[in-house]
């Protein structure tokens, strides 16, 4: 509690904040943060541009891709459910279990 109060008092000191902002580690941390934010923004803009290009492609192209994805996903899900191991009879627990 005392440490928290002391730290809060120090961080509200304009001189200390000024000195910290001029220190090399704080400046470097600010540079890295700015770089990461800029890279994320550029990648987001690039992804949005590619999605718009896909949507603006040949009529129905995006719809066909979505339908193909849905069909493939459904097939894989059904295959996975068919191939999963079945529990032995009588070992089932819960509402539809055999008494």
Coordinates of C-alpha atoms in Angstrom, one line a residue:
X1 CA 0.0 0.0 0.0
X2 CA 2.8 2.4 1.0
X3 CA 4.8 1.4 -2.1
X4 CA 1.8 2.1 -4.4
X5 CA 1.2 5.5 -2.9
X6 CA 4.9 6.3 -3.2
X7 CA 5.0 5.2 -6.9
X8 CA 1.8 7.2 -7.6
X9 CA 3.4 10.3 -6.1
X10 CA 6.6 9.9 -8.1
X11 CA 4.7 9.4 -11.4
X12 CA 2.7 12.5 -10.8
X13 CA 5.9 14.5 -10.6
X14 CA 6.4 16.4 -13.9
X15 CA 10.2 16.6 -13.4
X16 CA 10.5 12.8 -13.0
X17 CA 8.3 12.1 -16.0
X18 CA 10.3 14.5 -18.1
X19 CA 13.6 12.8 -17.1
X20 CA 12.2 9.3 -17.7
X21 CA 10.9 10.4 -21.1
X22 CA 14.4 11.5 -22.1
X23 CA 16.0 8.2 -20.9
X24 CA 17.2 5.8 -23.6
X25 CA 15.2 2.7 -22.5
X26 CA 11.9 4.7 -22.5
X27 CA 12.7 6.3 -25.9
X28 CA 13.5 2.8 -27.3
X29 CA 10.3 1.4 -25.9
X30 CA 8.3 4.2 -27.5
X31 CA 10.0 3.6 -30.9
X32 CA 9.2 -0.1 -30.8
X33 CA 5.6 0.6 -29.8
X34 CA 5.2 3.1 -32.7
X35 CA 6.8 0.7 -35.1
X36 CA 4.5 -2.2 -34.0
X37 CA 1.4 0.0 -34.3
X38 CA 2.4 1.2 -37.7
X39 CA 3.1 -2.3 -39.0
X40 CA -0.2 -3.5 -37.7
X41 CA -2.0 -0.6 -39.4
X42 CA -0.3 -1.3 -42.7
X43 CA -1.0 -5.0 -42.6
X44 CA -4.7 -4.3 -41.7
X45 CA -5.0 -1.9 -44.7
X46 CA -3.3 -4.5 -47.0
X47 CA -5.7 -7.2 -45.8
X48 CA -8.7 -4.9 -46.3
X49 CA -7.5 -4.1 -49.8
X50 CA -7.1 -7.8 -50.7
X51 CA -10.6 -8.6 -49.4
X52 CA -12.1 -5.7 -51.4
X53 CA -10.3 -7.0 -54.5
X54 CA -11.7 -10.4 -53.9
X55 CA -15.2 -9.1 -53.5
X56 CA -14.9 -6.9 -56.6
X57 CA -13.6 -9.8 -58.7
X58 CA -15.8 -11.7 -61.2
X59 CA -19.5 -11.7 -60.2
X60 CA -20.2 -14.5 -57.7
X61 CA -16.5 -15.4 -57.3
X62 CA -16.6 -14.7 -53.5
X63 CA -20.0 -16.5 -53.2
X64 CA -18.6 -19.6 -55.0
X65 CA -15.6 -19.7 -52.7
X66 CA -17.7 -19.4 -49.6
X67 CA -20.0 -22.2 -50.9
X68 CA -17.0 -24.4 -51.7
X69 CA -15.6 -23.7 -48.2
X70 CA -19.0 -24.6 -46.6
X71 CA -19.2 -27.8 -48.6
X72 CA -15.7 -28.9 -47.8
X73 CA -16.1 -28.1 -44.1
X74 CA -19.4 -30.1 -44.0
X75 CA -17.8 -33.1 -45.7
X76 CA -14.8 -33.1 -43.3
X77 CA -17.0 -32.7 -40.3
X78 CA -19.2 -35.6 -41.3
X79 CA -16.1 -37.8 -42.1
X80 CA -14.6 -37.0 -38.7
X81 CA -17.8 -37.9 -37.0
X82 CA -18.1 -41.2 -38.8
X83 CA -14.4 -42.1 -38.1
X84 CA -14.4 -41.3 -34.4
X85 CA -14.2 -44.3 -32.0
X86 CA -17.6 -45.3 -30.6
X87 CA -17.9 -46.0 -26.8
X88 CA -18.8 -49.6 -25.9
X89 CA -22.5 -50.1 -25.2
X90 CA -23.6 -49.4 -21.7
X91 CA -20.8 -47.1 -20.9
X92 CA -22.8 -44.0 -21.9
X93 CA -23.7 -41.5 -19.2
X94 CA -26.2 -38.7 -19.2
X95 CA -29.7 -38.2 -20.5
X96 CA -30.1 -40.8 -23.3
X97 CA -28.1 -43.4 -21.5
X98 CA -29.4 -47.0 -21.1
X99 CA -30.1 -47.8 -17.5

